[in-house]
mmCIF file of C-alpha atoms in Angstrom:
data_model
loop_
_atom_site.group_PDB
_atom_site.id
_atom_site.type_symbol
_atom_site.label_atom_id
_atom_site.label_comp_id
_atom_site.label_asym_id
_atom_site.label_seq_id
_atom_site.Cartn_x
_atom_site.Cartn_y
_atom_site.Cartn_z
ATOM 1 C CA MET U 1 138.747 59.723 143.875
ATOM 2 C CA THR U 2 140.524 63.074 143.768
ATOM 3 C CA ASN U 3 141.109 65.465 140.923
ATOM 4 C CA HIS U 4 144.677 65.949 139.762
ATOM 5 C CA ALA U 5 145.766 69.391 138.622
ATOM 6 C CA SER U 6 146.504 69.412 134.930
ATOM 7 C CA ASP U 7 150.167 69.598 133.997
ATOM 8 C CA SER U 8 149.176 70.828 130.539
ATOM 9 C CA SER U 9 149.102 74.532 129.755
ATOM 10 C CA ALA U 10 147.212 73.901 126.518
ATOM 11 C CA PRO U 11 143.893 75.702 126.105
ATOM 12 C CA PHE U 12 140.745 73.615 126.176
ATOM 13 C CA GLY U 13 139.980 71.932 122.878
ATOM 14 C CA VAL U 14 139.686 68.546 121.184
ATOM 15 C CA HIS U 15 141.388 68.458 117.795
ATOM 16 C CA SER U 16 141.143 64.783 116.810
ATOM 17 C CA GLU U 17 139.803 61.411 117.898
ATOM 18 C CA VAL U 18 143.228 59.808 118.342
ATOM 19 C CA GLY U 19 145.800 62.454 119.314
ATOM 20 C CA GLN U 20 147.303 62.381 122.800
ATOM 21 C CA LEU U 21 144.458 62.685 125.306
ATOM 22 C CA ARG U 22 145.534 65.204 127.954
ATOM 23 C CA LYS U 23 142.447 66.083 129.996
ATOM 24 C CA VAL U 24 139.150 64.255 130.332
ATOM 25 C CA MET U 25 136.027 64.458 132.501
ATOM 26 C CA VAL U 26 134.377 61.322 133.901
ATOM 27 C CA CYS U 27 131.556 60.683 136.370
ATOM 28 C CA SER U 28 131.863 57.824 138.828
ATOM 29 C CA PRO U 29 128.994 55.460 139.637
ATOM 30 C CA GLY U 30 127.260 56.437 142.857
ATOM 31 C CA ARG U 31 123.954 57.219 144.509
ATOM 32 C CA ALA U 32 122.114 57.589 141.201
ATOM 33 C CA HIS U 33 122.937 53.976 140.343
ATOM 34 C CA GLN U 34 121.722 52.769 143.729
ATOM 35 C CA ARG U 35 118.338 54.158 142.664
ATOM 36 C CA LEU U 36 118.100 51.740 139.729
ATOM 37 C CA THR U 37 115.484 49.022 140.227
ATOM 38 C CA PRO U 38 113.967 46.406 137.932
ATOM 39 C CA SER U 39 110.846 48.570 137.664
ATOM 40 C CA ASN U 40 112.549 51.863 136.767
ATOM 41 C CA CYS U 41 115.740 50.930 134.920
ATOM 42 C CA ASP U 42 114.075 51.063 131.492
ATOM 43 C CA THR U 43 112.854 54.609 132.125
ATOM 44 C CA LEU U 44 116.340 55.549 133.314
ATOM 45 C CA LEU U 45 117.835 54.006 130.118
ATOM 46 C CA PHE U 46 119.639 51.073 131.746
ATOM 47 C CA ASP U 47 119.015 47.489 130.708
ATOM 48 C CA ASP U 48 119.469 46.117 134.213
ATOM 49 C CA VAL U 49 120.377 47.153 137.722
ATOM 50 C CA LEU U 50 124.074 47.531 138.532
ATOM 51 C CA TRP U 51 126.162 45.881 141.199
ATOM 52 C CA VAL U 52 127.182 49.372 142.260
ATOM 53 C CA GLU U 53 130.190 48.463 144.389
ATOM 54 C CA ASN U 54 131.738 46.535 141.500
ATOM 55 C CA ALA U 55 130.894 49.314 139.059
ATOM 56 C CA LYS U 56 132.708 51.797 141.314
ATOM 57 C CA ARG U 57 135.742 49.510 141.497
ATOM 58 C CA ASP U 58 135.858 48.972 137.742
ATOM 59 C CA HIS U 59 135.417 52.666 137.006
ATOM 60 C CA PHE U 60 138.215 53.583 139.410
ATOM 61 C CA ASP U 61 140.428 51.041 137.650
ATOM 62 C CA PHE U 62 139.620 52.685 134.301
ATOM 63 C CA VAL U 63 140.482 56.110 135.722
ATOM 64 C CA GLN U 64 143.745 54.835 137.159
ATOM 65 C CA LYS U 65 144.747 53.273 133.849
ATOM 66 C CA MET U 66 144.145 56.602 132.126
ATOM 67 C CA ARG U 67 146.227 58.409 134.737
ATOM 68 C CA ASP U 68 148.984 55.848 134.260
ATOM 69 C CA ARG U 69 149.105 57.076 130.649
ATOM 70 C CA GLY U 70 149.604 60.677 131.755
ATOM 71 C CA ILE U 71 145.986 61.758 131.263
ATOM 72 C CA ASP U 72 144.571 64.347 133.667
ATOM 73 C CA VAL U 73 141.242 62.860 134.777
ATOM 74 C CA VAL U 74 138.727 65.118 136.537
ATOM 75 C CA GLU U 75 135.584 63.710 138.115
ATOM 76 C CA MET U 76 132.152 65.308 137.851
ATOM 77 C CA HIS U 77 131.026 64.883 141.485
ATOM 78 C CA ASN U 78 134.223 66.610 142.615
ATOM 79 C CA LEU U 79 133.937 69.399 140.073
ATOM 80 C CA LEU U 80 130.278 69.936 140.963
ATOM 81 C CA ALA U 81 131.028 70.045 144.706
ATOM 82 C CA GLU U 82 133.646 72.729 144.077
ATOM 83 C CA THR U 83 131.203 74.574 141.827
ATOM 84 C CA VAL U 84 128.246 74.669 144.240
ATOM 85 C CA ALA U 85 130.552 75.980 146.964
ATOM 86 C CA ILE U 86 130.323 79.250 144.976
ATOM 87 C CA PRO U 87 127.069 80.982 146.025
ATOM 88 C CA GLU U 88 126.368 82.375 142.556
ATOM 89 C CA ALA U 89 126.751 78.915 141.022
ATOM 90 C CA ARG U 90 124.529 77.261 143.625
ATOM 91 C CA LYS U 91 121.831 79.872 143.006
ATOM 92 C CA TRP U 92 122.049 79.440 139.215
ATOM 93 C CA ILE U 93 121.645 75.650 139.419
ATOM 94 C CA LEU U 94 118.728 75.785 141.845
ATOM 95 C CA ASP U 95 117.039 78.573 139.855
ATOM 96 C CA ASN U 96 117.071 76.292 136.829
ATOM 97 C CA GLN U 97 116.371 72.913 138.440
ATOM 98 C CA VAL U 98 113.942 73.588 141.273
ATOM 99 C CA VAL U 99 111.091 75.010 139.211
ATOM 100 C CA PRO U 100 107.288 74.498 139.301
ATOM 101 C CA ASP U 101 107.201 72.504 136.062
ATOM 102 C CA GLN U 102 109.548 69.914 137.567
ATOM 103 C CA VAL U 103 108.760 69.987 141.271
ATOM 104 C CA GLY U 104 105.242 71.402 141.636
ATOM 105 C CA LEU U 105 104.221 74.694 143.187
ATOM 106 C CA GLY U 106 103.633 73.266 146.641
ATOM 107 C CA LEU U 107 107.194 71.991 146.985
ATOM 108 C CA VAL U 108 109.438 74.523 145.232
ATOM 109 C CA ASP U 109 110.227 76.627 148.289
ATOM 110 C CA GLU U 110 110.475 73.616 150.578
ATOM 111 C CA LEU U 111 112.820 71.657 148.308
ATOM 112 C CA ARG U 112 114.950 74.707 147.650
ATOM 113 C CA SER U 113 115.272 75.417 151.380
ATOM 114 C CA TYR U 114 116.344 71.818 151.981
ATOM 115 C CA LEU U 115 118.946 71.866 149.187
ATOM 116 C CA GLU U 116 120.332 75.254 150.195
ATOM 117 C CA GLY U 117 121.024 73.824 153.644
ATOM 118 C CA LEU U 118 123.262 71.029 152.344
ATOM 119 C CA LYS U 119 127.046 71.207 152.382
ATOM 120 C CA PRO U 120 128.679 71.442 148.929
ATOM 121 C CA ARG U 121 129.658 67.764 148.710
ATOM 122 C CA ASP U 122 126.238 66.599 149.881
ATOM 123 C CA LEU U 123 124.532 68.941 147.440
ATOM 124 C CA ALA U 124 126.629 67.665 144.526
ATOM 125 C CA GLU U 125 125.802 64.067 145.442
ATOM 126 C CA THR U 126 122.119 64.982 145.703
ATOM 127 C CA LEU U 127 121.938 66.867 142.403
ATOM 128 C CA ILE U 128 123.293 63.790 140.598
ATOM 129 C CA GLY U 129 121.781 61.143 142.880
ATOM 130 C CA GLY U 130 118.310 62.643 143.135
ATOM 131 C CA VAL U 131 115.871 63.328 145.972
ATOM 132 C CA SER U 132 113.055 60.872 146.625
ATOM 133 C CA THR U 133 110.046 61.518 148.842
ATOM 134 C CA HIS U 134 111.649 59.058 151.246
ATOM 135 C CA ASP U 135 114.791 61.227 151.481
ATOM 136 C CA PHE U 136 112.893 64.463 151.973
ATOM 137 C CA PRO U 137 112.386 65.428 155.638
ATOM 138 C CA ASP U 138 108.779 65.622 156.805
ATOM 139 C CA ALA U 139 109.531 68.970 158.428
ATOM 140 C CA HIS U 140 110.172 70.508 155.017
ATOM 141 C CA GLY U 141 107.378 68.861 153.062
ATOM 142 C CA GLY U 142 104.020 69.750 154.516
ATOM 143 C CA GLU U 143 100.745 68.708 152.875
ATOM 144 C CA ALA U 144 102.186 68.660 149.353
ATOM 145 C CA LEU U 145 104.677 65.963 150.345
ATOM 146 C CA LYS U 146 101.889 63.900 151.896
ATOM 147 C CA LEU U 147 99.954 64.130 148.619
ATOM 148 C CA VAL U 148 102.926 62.924 146.576
ATOM 149 C CA ARG U 149 103.580 60.028 148.930
ATOM 150 C CA GLU U 150 99.937 58.977 148.953
ATOM 151 C CA ALA U 151 99.612 59.129 145.174
ATOM 152 C CA ALA U 152 102.976 57.797 144.030
ATOM 153 C CA GLY U 153 104.602 56.107 146.971
ATOM 154 C CA MET U 154 107.981 56.508 148.613
ATOM 155 C CA THR U 155 109.969 56.074 145.411
ATOM 156 C CA GLU U 156 108.629 59.200 143.699
ATOM 157 C CA TYR U 157 111.420 61.676 142.962
ATOM 158 C CA LEU U 158 111.342 65.372 143.698
ATOM 159 C CA LEU U 159 114.651 65.624 141.855
ATOM 160 C CA PRO U 160 115.318 62.746 139.456
ATOM 161 C CA PRO U 161 118.412 60.561 139.765
ATOM 162 C CA LEU U 162 120.825 60.976 136.851
ATOM 163 C CA PRO U 163 122.594 57.620 136.388
ATOM 164 C CA ASN U 164 123.478 58.428 132.780
ATOM 165 C CA THR U 165 125.960 61.039 133.969
ATOM 166 C CA LEU U 166 128.257 57.983 133.911
ATOM 167 C CA TYR U 167 128.380 58.603 130.157
ATOM 168 C CA THR U 168 129.871 62.104 130.178
ATOM 169 C CA ARG U 169 130.492 62.040 126.414
ATOM 170 C CA ASP U 170 126.879 62.927 125.634
ATOM 171 C CA THR U 171 126.088 65.932 127.817
ATOM 172 C CA THR U 172 128.633 68.312 126.319
ATOM 173 C CA CYS U 173 131.147 67.757 123.550
ATOM 174 C CA TRP U 174 134.312 69.617 122.712
ATOM 175 C CA ILE U 175 134.748 70.302 119.000
ATOM 176 C CA TYR U 176 138.131 71.808 118.220
ATOM 177 C CA GLY U 177 138.430 75.010 120.282
ATOM 178 C CA GLY U 178 134.971 75.104 121.840
ATOM 179 C CA VAL U 179 132.091 73.113 123.268
ATOM 180 C CA THR U 180 128.428 72.417 122.623
ATOM 181 C CA LEU U 181 125.988 72.347 125.555
ATOM 182 C CA ASN U 182 123.769 69.572 124.366
ATOM 183 C CA SER U 183 120.020 69.101 124.283
ATOM 184 C CA LEU U 184 119.516 65.440 125.209
ATOM 185 C CA TYR U 185 116.819 63.259 123.680
ATOM 186 C CA TRP U 186 115.288 61.293 126.545
ATOM 187 C CA PRO U 187 113.561 62.982 129.526
ATOM 188 C CA ALA U 188 115.709 60.904 131.916
ATOM 189 C CA ARG U 189 118.710 62.988 130.843
ATOM 190 C CA HIS U 190 117.234 66.475 130.542
ATOM 191 C CA GLU U 191 118.730 67.738 133.817
ATOM 192 C CA GLU U 192 122.325 66.714 133.063
ATOM 193 C CA PRO U 193 123.334 69.686 130.877
ATOM 194 C CA ILE U 194 122.454 72.163 133.648
ATOM 195 C CA LEU U 195 125.082 70.594 135.912
ATOM 196 C CA ALA U 196 127.785 70.371 133.252
ATOM 197 C CA THR U 197 127.107 73.933 132.120
ATOM 198 C CA ALA U 198 127.387 75.184 135.701
ATOM 199 C CA ILE U 199 130.847 73.623 135.939
ATOM 200 C CA TYR U 200 132.013 75.343 132.749
ATOM 201 C CA LYS U 201 130.369 78.628 133.752
ATOM 202 C CA PHE U 202 131.453 78.931 137.387
ATOM 203 C CA HIS U 203 134.208 76.466 138.348
ATOM 204 C CA PRO U 204 137.523 78.365 138.712
ATOM 205 C CA ASP U 205 139.310 75.963 136.361
ATOM 206 C CA PHE U 206 136.837 76.747 133.558
ATOM 207 C CA ALA U 207 135.161 80.115 134.193
ATOM 208 C CA GLY U 208 135.967 82.573 131.423
ATOM 209 C CA LYS U 209 137.972 79.998 129.455
ATOM 210 C CA VAL U 210 135.212 78.136 127.587
ATOM 211 C CA ASN U 211 134.014 78.957 124.078
ATOM 212 C CA VAL U 212 130.429 77.788 123.574
ATOM 213 C CA TRP U 213 129.618 76.996 119.955
ATOM 214 C CA TRP U 214 125.958 76.057 120.441
ATOM 215 C CA GLY U 215 123.357 75.168 123.045
ATOM 216 C CA ASP U 216 121.729 76.608 126.156
ATOM 217 C CA PRO U 217 120.269 74.198 128.730
ATOM 218 C CA THR U 218 117.969 76.897 130.090
ATOM 219 C CA LYS U 219 116.061 76.953 126.786
ATOM 220 C CA ASP U 220 113.726 74.456 125.161
ATOM 221 C CA HIS U 221 115.355 73.293 121.925
ATOM 222 C CA GLY U 222 112.269 71.383 120.788
ATOM 223 C CA LEU U 223 113.174 68.700 118.272
ATOM 224 C CA ALA U 224 116.795 69.897 118.043
ATOM 225 C CA THR U 225 118.371 67.127 120.133
ATOM 226 C CA PHE U 226 122.118 66.607 120.111
ATOM 227 C CA GLU U 227 124.305 64.092 121.974
ATOM 228 C CA GLY U 228 128.071 63.806 122.137
ATOM 229 C CA GLY U 229 128.182 60.090 121.347
ATOM 230 C CA ASP U 230 127.325 61.089 117.786
ATOM 231 C CA VAL U 231 130.070 63.708 117.494
ATOM 232 C CA MET U 232 133.688 63.198 116.431
ATOM 233 C CA PRO U 233 136.066 66.068 115.592
ATOM 234 C CA ILE U 234 138.347 63.921 113.454
ATOM 235 C CA GLY U 235 140.765 66.616 112.279
ATOM 236 C CA GLN U 236 141.548 68.616 109.147
ATOM 237 C CA GLY U 237 138.547 70.830 109.918
ATOM 238 C CA ASN U 238 136.121 67.895 109.646
ATOM 239 C CA VAL U 239 133.461 66.845 112.147
ATOM 240 C CA LEU U 240 131.559 63.552 111.970
ATOM 241 C CA ILE U 241 128.020 63.647 113.363
ATOM 242 C CA GLY U 242 125.649 60.707 113.508
ATOM 243 C CA LEU U 243 122.009 61.310 112.565
ATOM 244 C CA SER U 244 120.734 58.722 115.006
ATOM 245 C CA GLU U 245 118.081 57.794 117.516
ATOM 246 C CA ARG U 246 119.172 60.695 119.711
ATOM 247 C CA THR U 247 120.719 63.361 117.472
ATOM 248 C CA SER U 248 118.338 65.096 115.075
ATOM 249 C CA ARG U 249 118.728 66.793 111.713
ATOM 250 C CA GLN U 250 117.344 69.977 113.284
ATOM 251 C CA ALA U 251 120.247 70.139 115.731
ATOM 252 C CA ILE U 252 122.930 69.017 113.274
ATOM 253 C CA SER U 253 122.083 71.804 110.839
ATOM 254 C CA GLN U 254 122.229 74.406 113.615
ATOM 255 C CA VAL U 255 125.534 73.118 114.980
ATOM 256 C CA ALA U 256 127.032 73.047 111.485
ATOM 257 C CA ALA U 257 125.955 76.646 110.880
ATOM 258 C CA ALA U 258 127.380 77.748 114.243
ATOM 259 C CA LEU U 259 130.720 76.024 113.589
ATOM 260 C CA PHE U 260 131.000 77.571 110.129
ATOM 261 C CA GLU U 261 130.031 81.045 111.334
ATOM 262 C CA LYS U 262 132.756 80.927 113.989
ATOM 263 C CA LYS U 263 135.327 79.404 111.596
ATOM 264 C CA ALA U 264 135.605 76.381 113.890
ATOM 265 C CA ALA U 265 135.145 73.733 111.165
ATOM 266 C CA GLU U 266 135.119 73.465 107.389
ATOM 267 C CA ARG U 267 132.914 70.434 106.854
ATOM 268 C CA VAL U 268 130.354 68.431 108.824
ATOM 269 C CA ILE U 269 129.949 64.852 107.596
ATOM 270 C CA VAL U 270 126.551 63.461 108.581
ATOM 271 C CA ALA U 271 126.236 59.697 109.058
ATOM 272 C CA ALA U 272 122.593 58.809 108.395
ATOM 273 C CA MET U 273 121.947 55.835 110.700
ATOM 274 C CA PRO U 274 118.990 53.605 111.578
ATOM 275 C CA LYS U 275 117.171 54.683 114.732
ATOM 276 C CA LEU U 276 117.914 51.710 116.997
ATOM 277 C CA ARG U 277 118.440 51.323 120.739
ATOM 278 C CA ALA U 278 121.437 49.075 120.076
ATOM 279 C CA ALA U 279 122.995 51.733 117.821
ATOM 280 C CA MET U 280 121.813 54.832 119.655
ATOM 281 C CA HIS U 281 124.949 56.835 118.715
ATOM 282 C CA LEU U 282 127.581 56.746 116.007
ATOM 283 C CA ASP U 283 130.217 55.745 118.564
ATOM 284 C CA THR U 284 128.355 52.515 119.319
ATOM 285 C CA VAL U 285 129.160 51.258 115.817
ATOM 286 C CA PHE U 286 132.218 53.247 114.688
ATOM 287 C CA THR U 287 135.303 54.571 116.515
ATOM 288 C CA PHE U 288 138.932 55.309 115.715
ATOM 289 C CA ALA U 289 141.768 53.057 116.883
ATOM 290 C CA ASP U 290 144.667 54.916 115.226
ATOM 291 C CA ARG U 291 145.196 57.886 112.934
ATOM 292 C CA ASP U 292 144.367 55.678 109.922
ATOM 293 C CA CYS U 293 142.487 52.778 111.554
ATOM 294 C CA VAL U 294 138.837 52.438 112.557
ATOM 295 C CA LEU U 295 136.825 49.755 114.308
ATOM 296 C CA LEU U 296 133.294 49.285 113.037
ATOM 297 C CA TYR U 297 130.208 47.116 113.264
ATOM 298 C CA PRO U 298 129.755 46.150 109.607
ATOM 299 C CA ASP U 299 126.077 45.244 109.776
ATOM 300 C CA ILE U 300 125.195 48.899 110.354
ATOM 301 C CA VAL U 301 128.154 50.969 109.174
ATOM 302 C CA TYR U 302 128.179 49.559 105.655
ATOM 303 C CA GLY U 303 124.594 50.726 105.347
ATOM 304 C CA ILE U 304 125.308 54.309 106.456
ATOM 305 C CA THR U 305 124.768 57.014 103.859
ATOM 306 C CA ALA U 306 126.998 60.079 104.162
ATOM 307 C CA PHE U 307 125.934 63.682 103.574
ATOM 308 C CA SER U 308 128.112 66.748 104.008
ATOM 309 C CA TYR U 309 127.380 70.254 105.215
ATOM 310 C CA ARG U 310 129.702 72.999 103.998
ATOM 311 C CA PRO U 311 129.587 76.778 104.444
ATOM 312 C CA ALA U 312 127.369 78.635 101.975
ATOM 313 C CA ASN U 313 126.454 82.216 101.137
ATOM 314 C CA ASN U 314 122.757 81.796 101.789
ATOM 315 C CA SER U 315 120.354 82.645 104.604
ATOM 316 C CA ALA U 316 121.082 79.383 106.437
ATOM 317 C CA GLY U 317 124.841 79.662 106.075
ATOM 318 C CA VAL U 318 125.111 76.009 105.051
ATOM 319 C CA GLU U 319 124.567 73.750 102.072
ATOM 320 C CA LEU U 320 123.955 70.015 102.259
ATOM 321 C CA ARG U 321 124.922 67.476 99.621
ATOM 322 C CA LYS U 322 124.858 63.697 99.513
ATOM 323 C CA ASP U 323 128.320 62.164 99.217
ATOM 324 C CA ASP U 324 128.754 59.765 96.331
ATOM 325 C CA LYS U 325 131.013 57.261 98.102
ATOM 326 C CA PRO U 326 130.592 54.833 100.997
ATOM 327 C CA PHE U 327 130.790 56.380 104.470
ATOM 328 C CA VAL U 328 134.200 54.909 105.392
ATOM 329 C CA ASP U 329 135.724 56.130 102.126
ATOM 330 C CA VAL U 330 134.271 59.592 102.690
ATOM 331 C CA VAL U 331 135.895 59.752 106.141
ATOM 332 C CA GLY U 332 139.271 58.575 104.850
ATOM 333 C CA GLU U 333 139.307 61.034 101.976
ATOM 334 C CA ALA U 334 138.315 63.900 104.282
ATOM 335 C CA LEU U 335 141.484 63.179 106.258
ATOM 336 C CA GLY U 336 143.599 63.043 103.127
ATOM 337 C CA LEU U 337 144.158 59.291 103.360
ATOM 338 C CA LYS U 338 144.056 56.975 100.371
ATOM 339 C CA LYS U 339 142.347 54.376 102.515
ATOM 340 C CA LEU U 340 141.462 53.729 106.125
ATOM 341 C CA ARG U 341 142.498 50.480 107.741
ATOM 342 C CA VAL U 342 139.286 48.808 108.854
ATOM 343 C CA VAL U 343 138.837 46.319 111.685
ATOM 344 C CA GLU U 344 135.371 44.802 111.806
ATOM 345 C CA THR U 345 133.783 43.490 114.984
ATOM 346 C CA GLY U 346 134.450 39.903 114.020
ATOM 347 C CA GLY U 347 132.845 36.486 114.064
ATOM 348 C CA ASP U 348 129.538 35.235 112.767
ATOM 349 C CA ALA U 349 126.330 37.269 112.855
ATOM 350 C CA TYR U 350 125.555 36.174 116.418
ATOM 351 C CA MET U 351 128.979 37.152 117.740
ATOM 352 C CA ARG U 352 128.983 40.474 115.888
ATOM 353 C CA GLU U 353 125.613 41.434 117.311
ATOM 354 C CA ARG U 354 126.620 40.414 120.831
ATOM 355 C CA THR U 355 129.905 42.306 120.544
ATOM 356 C CA GLN U 356 128.201 45.470 119.360
ATOM 357 C CA TRP U 357 125.606 45.208 122.154
ATOM 358 C CA ASP U 358 128.487 44.886 124.634
ATOM 359 C CA SER U 359 130.084 48.118 123.333
ATOM 360 C CA GLY U 360 132.785 46.236 121.449
ATOM 361 C CA ALA U 361 133.026 49.031 118.848
ATOM 362 C CA ASN U 362 133.167 51.778 121.495
ATOM 363 C CA LEU U 363 136.895 52.469 121.789
ATOM 364 C CA VAL U 364 138.527 55.555 123.250
ATOM 365 C CA CYS U 365 142.110 56.404 122.301
ATOM 366 C CA ALA U 366 144.718 57.404 124.861
ATOM 367 C CA SER U 367 147.070 58.242 121.981
ATOM 368 C CA PRO U 368 147.502 57.072 118.377
ATOM 369 C CA GLY U 369 147.243 53.290 118.298
ATOM 370 C CA VAL U 370 146.538 52.921 122.037
ATOM 371 C CA VAL U 371 142.914 52.271 123.036
ATOM 372 C CA PHE U 372 140.781 51.363 126.025
ATOM 373 C CA ALA U 373 138.219 48.600 125.410
ATOM 374 C CA TYR U 374 135.960 46.349 127.453
ATOM 375 C CA ASP U 375 137.621 43.061 128.401
ATOM 376 C CA ARG U 376 134.626 40.904 127.478
ATOM 377 C CA ASN U 377 134.968 41.484 123.720
ATOM 378 C CA THR U 378 137.930 39.161 123.418
ATOM 379 C CA TYR U 379 137.543 38.271 119.743
ATOM 380 C CA THR U 380 137.430 41.868 118.526
ATOM 381 C CA ASN U 381 140.236 42.902 120.879
ATOM 382 C CA THR U 382 142.393 40.165 119.344
ATOM 383 C CA LEU U 383 141.647 41.460 115.848
ATOM 384 C CA LEU U 384 142.733 44.929 116.940
ATOM 385 C CA ARG U 385 145.980 43.614 118.375
ATOM 386 C CA LYS U 386 146.706 41.771 115.141
ATOM 387 C CA GLU U 387 146.372 45.140 113.396
ATOM 388 C CA GLY U 388 149.055 46.571 115.686
ATOM 389 C CA ILE U 389 146.750 48.346 118.137
ATOM 390 C CA GLU U 390 147.642 48.321 121.835
ATOM 391 C CA VAL U 391 144.443 47.383 123.672
ATOM 392 C CA ILE U 392 144.166 48.250 127.367
ATOM 393 C CA THR U 393 141.222 46.351 128.782
ATOM 394 C CA ILE U 394 138.730 47.570 131.369
ATOM 395 C CA VAL U 395 136.055 45.491 133.067
ATOM 396 C CA GLY U 396 132.653 46.072 131.458
ATOM 397 C CA ALA U 397 130.306 43.647 133.204
ATOM 398 C CA GLU U 398 128.597 46.409 135.249
ATOM 399 C CA LEU U 399 129.647 49.653 133.552
ATOM 400 C CA GLY U 400 128.150 48.590 130.234
ATOM 401 C CA ARG U 401 124.601 48.033 131.480
ATOM 402 C CA GLY U 402 123.559 51.434 130.155
ATOM 403 C CA ARG U 403 124.967 50.489 126.734
ATOM 404 C CA GLY U 404 128.156 52.511 126.821
ATOM 405 C CA GLY U 405 131.902 51.793 126.784
ATOM 406 C CA GLY U 406 135.094 53.784 127.228
ATOM 407 C CA HIS U 407 134.237 56.319 124.531
ATOM 408 C CA CYS U 408 130.864 56.991 126.156
ATOM 409 C CA MET U 409 132.330 57.288 129.672
ATOM 410 C CA THR U 410 134.809 60.021 128.735
ATOM 411 C CA CYS U 411 134.341 63.656 127.811
ATOM 412 C CA PRO U 412 137.700 64.753 126.372
ATOM 413 C CA ILE U 413 138.507 68.368 127.201
ATOM 414 C CA ILE U 414 142.038 68.587 125.813
ATOM 415 C CA ARG U 415 143.226 66.330 122.994
ATOM 416 C CA ASP U 416 146.063 66.951 120.557
ATOM 417 C CA ALA U 417 145.700 67.232 116.818
ATOM 418 C CA VAL U 418 147.160 64.572 114.522
ATOM 419 C CA ASP U 419 149.181 65.270 111.405
ATOM 420 C CA TYR U 420 147.731 63.754 108.224
#
């Protein structure tokens, strides 16, 4: 897969959920997914091992279908390889990833020496794919490596594999004219923001052109966790954020304050959700299909309570109030619409639950009324088509094993606004 130069001169920014998508970052399946085993996939947040060759094929097909729609798709391995070719960038990544707390004092210098000797492409593959004690040369390891192998076996990682980079939506998210560098909830994903931040900080396509609203992956944010699957800049100065399993109230309040201080948004609508693995993010139960049409999983969405942050002249810079209408009505009114068209993931309770589990509510728009969706959710896709939505299907049998669909697998970087 190669990166295509963008033919858009627009500055970076995502100004809606449904406007023309112009530039997007993805991350192809690769070495990290070959590390998944039945014994470690739960820890790495996958429900099963992947047939990696098929996942690569299906992901490439998804990328090609986006490019066929005029979308500039850039791939994270490629961007990272170009980034670590810059000595300053390579040093910054290794300074922040190869540290005693992660690697152990006896292996910091040895692991760093090994990584510094890799060519840029190999280093990018390794930073995402991980380094196991089996990969690490005996000549570099010494007694500390022998200890690790004796105690934990050959599958212990000196650098962890990052298979969830497949879901680029979460690590950083573009909100109008800037980006948040997110603090991810599960330990299996804690290293991802370092790599994405390095791309924005050093890669020649991004360096000096990125406004950061909030977040710093070199700091410990404590309980302030924030993931892009919960974040939707829907337009008209509004941002939807799910209060979910993985995005906390501590982070949401800080992001809202930062957006208001920088005049980047006027209102943050918080969707208070149950903390469930099946509904880990807002975009697993609610996404846009058109400027005035949403797809939702009714069993959860109709139970969501909405709260809104707005700017305030107090020490926090924000005030929070409970909205007095159902969540879907709150979203529609925020956009100036009398009513949103609603498509529910259909069928009986069994089918609805299966469809939601298979990312049936996780659409990503190419443009207004044109969406990418997993092929397996045939019933819901038919309901969308009956509502006038063009559904472009992608194969989800392997890609969805980490519980993410097209919305999760894309980090929009440039998306047009929509007139309401």
